[in-house]
């Protein structure tokens, strides 16, 4: 508990990252990253790798900055006027925050899924191929191919293949979220960012999404924010525990849940606080 | 509480319903053909009219009658109290005709004679109908001839304008040359203009003679045929010394002096009046109407009333002759069945919707007013929609929120509440006098002193530099934005201010230009755009409805869930791609609703129209088949203004009242239709975005 109190008091804090994580090749490398909302600091000197081909879960109590960190990866925080950052992240070796980076091109290299399903008010087909449409892609065969591939990838194809031209809003909540995942993987992203994708879904839909994430493992590198410890333990390969804007401990999921280095981590994952 | 709120709700409903019912009733009932009733008054005279309404006040009935026959009685309508009547049950004569005329309004009377043919009274209707077909042909020819006359006039006016233009361009006085025809020492241009005017004049003179002859001929033909009517207005002939009870029993023939009064005694055959030739109908208690029908003579109608000593006074009905060509529609109102009435009702509505006004708008159609309203509303929408939607888009999607934006937003909301007459005054003083004057005759006409040429050109150079500077700053600011440089806010402000200054400079240079004399200099002092006209009316209304459109669009944009925008950005879409692929489609129903509401508001607005271009009677339509088809500089008729001018400004507002209600109904119908369309459209588009979540 002392370390948590130290963090709350604003003392500097050294994250514990286990070597088995550091030894693998990262798809996104976060380097000494801090973020401020106006004067208020939300993230403190975070350094961590997101390993290629694996599922990394961000856990921690509400307001610990895990969503902010996730949204920093594809620079969605740019949309907030008062945001200022320090440090950098690298996407496959390319800087994300360098001034010369075209943020639109950057976002095209990632896919993102939000808490609440947000299908666009257009047909299922158009929803899936939206990332290609904004690139000006008009080739019908290619669009059809990508649509089927992405929907199959998101385990939605069999449910919607006969009504691709109905509104995306006509689907159920779980289907809508899988549609959003299909949209996110349509442009073949280098990393997939999932921001509590199951928090607005019922248990059955949640189960389907978790199965889907399990299927996507290996093919895509996934960073997922979750509130749900069981979910993190079920689906992730690596887990990072955050607290008040700091990364506390990061390791393989089994390590975090069974024998973490820090007692604070153990307290959190066993539900003793948070 | 439930009672209080429920009661208020009921009262509100009642008020709306009674307003609707009142306008509907009055508006729908006006054009219905009623019976024409003849009443007998205590003073012995008779009074006829269509009963429009009946009110009971203090134990007496007040009847509101449409008496017609304006050219004789100099009134269209009359109030009569039941106390003045000897009997309240009227006589409705089946032989009576209602004639709607091109001039003087309705005529009610008994057809007595047709000037062009001898026929039995039963055949009158057939002959009149046949005759009308011919007169309408003549009227069409007349219209063509008059149109030609107008065109010739127009050509001469154009040629004169040509001369005037040369005068203005070369700063010479050509008046003398035009009058004498000597063109020596003048420029080639002036010579050509003067020659053209002379040639046009010559051609017009020839054409005029021909056309005027034709017109005179047609007019003569037109006035050849006339119909004689006996109007239900008595003219005393004399007294009959007879017993009233016998008279009322129909024994008129025997009454002493009756034949003498009618001038029948001196008949060559020695035949007086037989019993069969007289038919008598009792109107009131002391009043008879009788019809004398002798062979080879037109039918005569008499009004006979009882005097105090049981004798009777005889009056003939006043005769009145009208031209067949003036007849628009005729029918015997008291003889009609329901279906025939319905037919006349429909034909009157058709005329109302598609015909030109007669009698300064009190009769006939409202088509020019409907057309004017529609054209004006369409131009207004074309002006306000792009403007309002783009402004709202900027405020909601691009502008950084701050105190300035809040102030602007509050100002726009307040603008929606400014009384419309204020916009009218603004439109008149700004659009008509300043902008219109500028278009007509350059800066001087708009009230600005132009700068000397060198000053103006140096200012132009300065403006060019300012424009380049703003462009440069905008580019810099764009780069600073992507780099998130600390100077980006400063640069943004500087860029905005520079652009504003450039815009102001452009306007300033325009109004100080010494090199612009207006597009319509030659027409002066007659204003072309420097007066109330269609264009300025539409722009004034556009300004008036701009807040409605901006507010509605902003609301529609803010109703677009942010998660959709984020989703789009996360896919790598740019700002404009997000707006045009996601935000605008989603906000479309709201935007369209706002737009239709603005249209409805604009179509119903009257106060500003009075100042910026609506007139009670326009001879030309603002949009017609004549090049360039849309005439922005013409004044026009407007439905709302028409209601006002008919009801309060016409020489006989009382007579115009029924028409006012019909026009009100029409306006209400148009506005309701627009609003319903808005609601329907919104519901339809919303359905597409409905989500079946959970």
PDB file of N, CA, C and O in Angstrom, chain A residues 11 28-29 49 51 53 86 103 110-111 116 134 174 179 188 214 221 224-225 236 242 255 274:
ATOM      1  N   UNK A  11       5.017  11.343  -5.677  1.00  0.00           N
ATOM      2  CA  UNK A  11       6.441  11.017  -5.734  1.00  0.00           C
ATOM      3  C   UNK A  11       6.758  10.240  -7.003  1.00  0.00           C
ATOM      4  O   UNK A  11       5.881   9.607  -7.584  1.00  0.00           O
ATOM      5  N   UNK A  28       4.121  -1.444 -30.852  1.00  0.00           N
ATOM      6  CA  UNK A  28       4.123  -0.050 -30.393  1.00  0.00           C
ATOM      7  C   UNK A  28       5.036   0.028 -29.187  1.00  0.00           C
ATOM      8  O   UNK A  28       4.899  -0.770 -28.258  1.00  0.00           O
ATOM      9  N   UNK A  29       5.974   0.953 -29.244  1.00  0.00           N
ATOM     10  CA  UNK A  29       6.845   1.161 -28.091  1.00  0.00           C
ATOM     11  C   UNK A  29       6.551   2.524 -27.504  1.00  0.00           C
ATOM     12  O   UNK A  29       6.690   3.535 -28.188  1.00  0.00           O
ATOM     13  N   UNK A  49       6.158  -1.630 -23.841  1.00  0.00           N
ATOM     14  CA  UNK A  49       6.017  -2.156 -25.193  1.00  0.00           C
ATOM     15  C   UNK A  49       4.665  -2.838 -25.361  1.00  0.00           C
ATOM     16  O   UNK A  49       4.100  -3.358 -24.394  1.00  0.00           O
ATOM     17  N   UNK A  51       3.444  -5.841 -27.489  1.00  0.00           N
ATOM     18  CA  UNK A  51       4.167  -6.869 -28.238  1.00  0.00           C
ATOM     19  C   UNK A  51       3.370  -7.314 -29.455  1.00  0.00           C
ATOM     20  O   UNK A  51       2.156  -7.463 -29.403  1.00  0.00           O
ATOM     21  N   UNK A  53       1.586  -9.270 -32.272  1.00  0.00           N
ATOM     22  CA  UNK A  53       0.889 -10.539 -32.398  1.00  0.00           C
ATOM     23  C   UNK A  53       0.236 -11.018 -31.121  1.00  0.00           C
ATOM     24  O   UNK A  53      -0.391 -12.071 -31.102  1.00  0.00           O
ATOM     25  N   UNK A  86       4.280  14.990 -23.698  1.00  0.00           N
ATOM     26  CA  UNK A  86       5.741  14.911 -23.696  1.00  0.00           C
ATOM     27  C   UNK A  86       6.108  13.464 -23.962  1.00  0.00           C
ATOM     28  O   UNK A  86       5.322  12.570 -23.648  1.00  0.00           O
ATOM     29  N   UNK A 103      -1.272  12.868 -39.175  1.00  0.00           N
ATOM     30  CA  UNK A 103      -2.051  12.096 -38.217  1.00  0.00           C
ATOM     31  C   UNK A 103      -3.100  11.232 -38.929  1.00  0.00           C
ATOM     32  O   UNK A 103      -3.437  10.136 -38.478  1.00  0.00           O
ATOM     33  N   UNK A 110      -4.005   2.010 -37.958  1.00  0.00           N
ATOM     34  CA  UNK A 110      -4.540   1.372 -36.751  1.00  0.00           C
ATOM     35  C   UNK A 110      -6.044   1.225 -36.877  1.00  0.00           C
ATOM     36  O   UNK A 110      -6.701   1.914 -37.641  1.00  0.00           O
ATOM     37  N   UNK A 111      -6.578   0.307 -36.080  1.00  0.00           N
ATOM     38  CA  UNK A 111      -8.034   0.213 -36.009  1.00  0.00           C
ATOM     39  C   UNK A 111      -8.451   0.448 -34.574  1.00  0.00           C
ATOM     40  O   UNK A 111      -7.707   0.134 -33.646  1.00  0.00           O
ATOM     41  N   UNK A 116     -19.010   2.104 -26.639  1.00  0.00           N
ATOM     42  CA  UNK A 116     -20.361   1.881 -27.169  1.00  0.00           C
ATOM     43  C   UNK A 116     -20.240   1.622 -28.660  1.00  0.00           C
ATOM     44  O   UNK A 116     -19.475   2.298 -29.342  1.00  0.00           O
ATOM     45  N   UNK A 134     -12.965   6.233 -47.795  1.00  0.00           N
ATOM     46  CA  UNK A 134     -12.348   7.542 -47.598  1.00  0.00           C
ATOM     47  C   UNK A 134     -10.991   7.636 -48.269  1.00  0.00           C
ATOM     48  O   UNK A 134     -10.482   8.720 -48.489  1.00  0.00           O
ATOM     49  N   UNK A 174     -24.573  -6.466 -29.790  1.00  0.00           N
ATOM     50  CA  UNK A 174     -23.376  -7.276 -29.942  1.00  0.00           C
ATOM     51  C   UNK A 174     -22.943  -7.356 -31.392  1.00  0.00           C
ATOM     52  O   UNK A 174     -21.755  -7.262 -31.717  1.00  0.00           O
ATOM     53  N   UNK A 179     -19.559  -5.518 -35.875  1.00  0.00           N
ATOM     54  CA  UNK A 179     -19.476  -4.743 -37.118  1.00  0.00           C
ATOM     55  C   UNK A 179     -18.371  -3.686 -36.992  1.00  0.00           C
ATOM     56  O   UNK A 179     -17.581  -3.471 -37.926  1.00  0.00           O
ATOM     57  N   UNK A 188      -6.689  -3.581 -42.613  1.00  0.00           N
ATOM     58  CA  UNK A 188      -5.540  -4.403 -42.237  1.00  0.00           C
ATOM     59  C   UNK A 188      -4.569  -3.642 -41.338  1.00  0.00           C
ATOM     60  O   UNK A 188      -3.437  -3.362 -41.722  1.00  0.00           O
ATOM     61  N   UNK A 214      -9.944 -13.820 -29.210  1.00  0.00           N
ATOM     62  CA  UNK A 214      -9.099 -15.000 -29.142  1.00  0.00           C
ATOM     63  C   UNK A 214      -8.709 -15.466 -30.549  1.00  0.00           C
ATOM     64  O   UNK A 214      -7.577 -15.850 -30.794  1.00  0.00           O
ATOM     65  N   UNK A 221      -2.030  -7.448 -33.644  1.00  0.00           N
ATOM     66  CA  UNK A 221      -1.558  -7.033 -32.319  1.00  0.00           C
ATOM     67  C   UNK A 221      -2.688  -6.230 -31.689  1.00  0.00           C
ATOM     68  O   UNK A 221      -3.238  -5.343 -32.317  1.00  0.00           O
ATOM     69  N   UNK A 224      -6.026  -3.770 -25.427  1.00  0.00           N
ATOM     70  CA  UNK A 224      -7.404  -3.687 -24.965  1.00  0.00           C
ATOM     71  C   UNK A 224      -7.456  -3.100 -23.555  1.00  0.00           C
ATOM     72  O   UNK A 224      -6.653  -3.451 -22.695  1.00  0.00           O
ATOM     73  N   UNK A 225      -8.377  -2.152 -23.374  1.00  0.00           N
ATOM     74  CA  UNK A 225      -8.622  -1.611 -22.039  1.00  0.00           C
ATOM     75  C   UNK A 225      -9.793  -2.380 -21.479  1.00  0.00           C
ATOM     76  O   UNK A 225     -10.807  -2.566 -22.152  1.00  0.00           O
ATOM     77  N   UNK A 236      -6.074 -12.046 -22.417  1.00  0.00           N
ATOM     78  CA  UNK A 236      -4.838 -11.335 -22.744  1.00  0.00           C
ATOM     79  C   UNK A 236      -3.600 -12.191 -22.523  1.00  0.00           C
ATOM     80  O   UNK A 236      -3.608 -13.114 -21.706  1.00  0.00           O
ATOM     81  N   UNK A 242      -2.260  -0.169 -14.194  1.00  0.00           N
ATOM     82  CA  UNK A 242      -2.005   1.269 -14.081  1.00  0.00           C
ATOM     83  C   UNK A 242      -2.717   1.818 -12.867  1.00  0.00           C
ATOM     84  O   UNK A 242      -3.763   1.328 -12.453  1.00  0.00           O
ATOM     85  N   UNK A 255       1.491 -14.327 -14.882  1.00  0.00           N
ATOM     86  CA  UNK A 255       2.357 -13.828 -13.809  1.00  0.00           C
ATOM     87  C   UNK A 255       1.623 -12.783 -12.985  1.00  0.00           C
ATOM     88  O   UNK A 255       1.646 -12.817 -11.752  1.00  0.00           O
ATOM     89  N   UNK A 274      -9.830  -0.989  -5.399  1.00  0.00           N
ATOM     90  CA  UNK A 274     -10.086  -0.560  -6.769  1.00  0.00           C
ATOM     91  C   UNK A 274     -11.530  -0.735  -7.187  1.00  0.00           C
ATOM     92  O   UNK A 274     -12.318  -1.320  -6.501  1.00  0.00           O
TER      93      UNK A 274
END
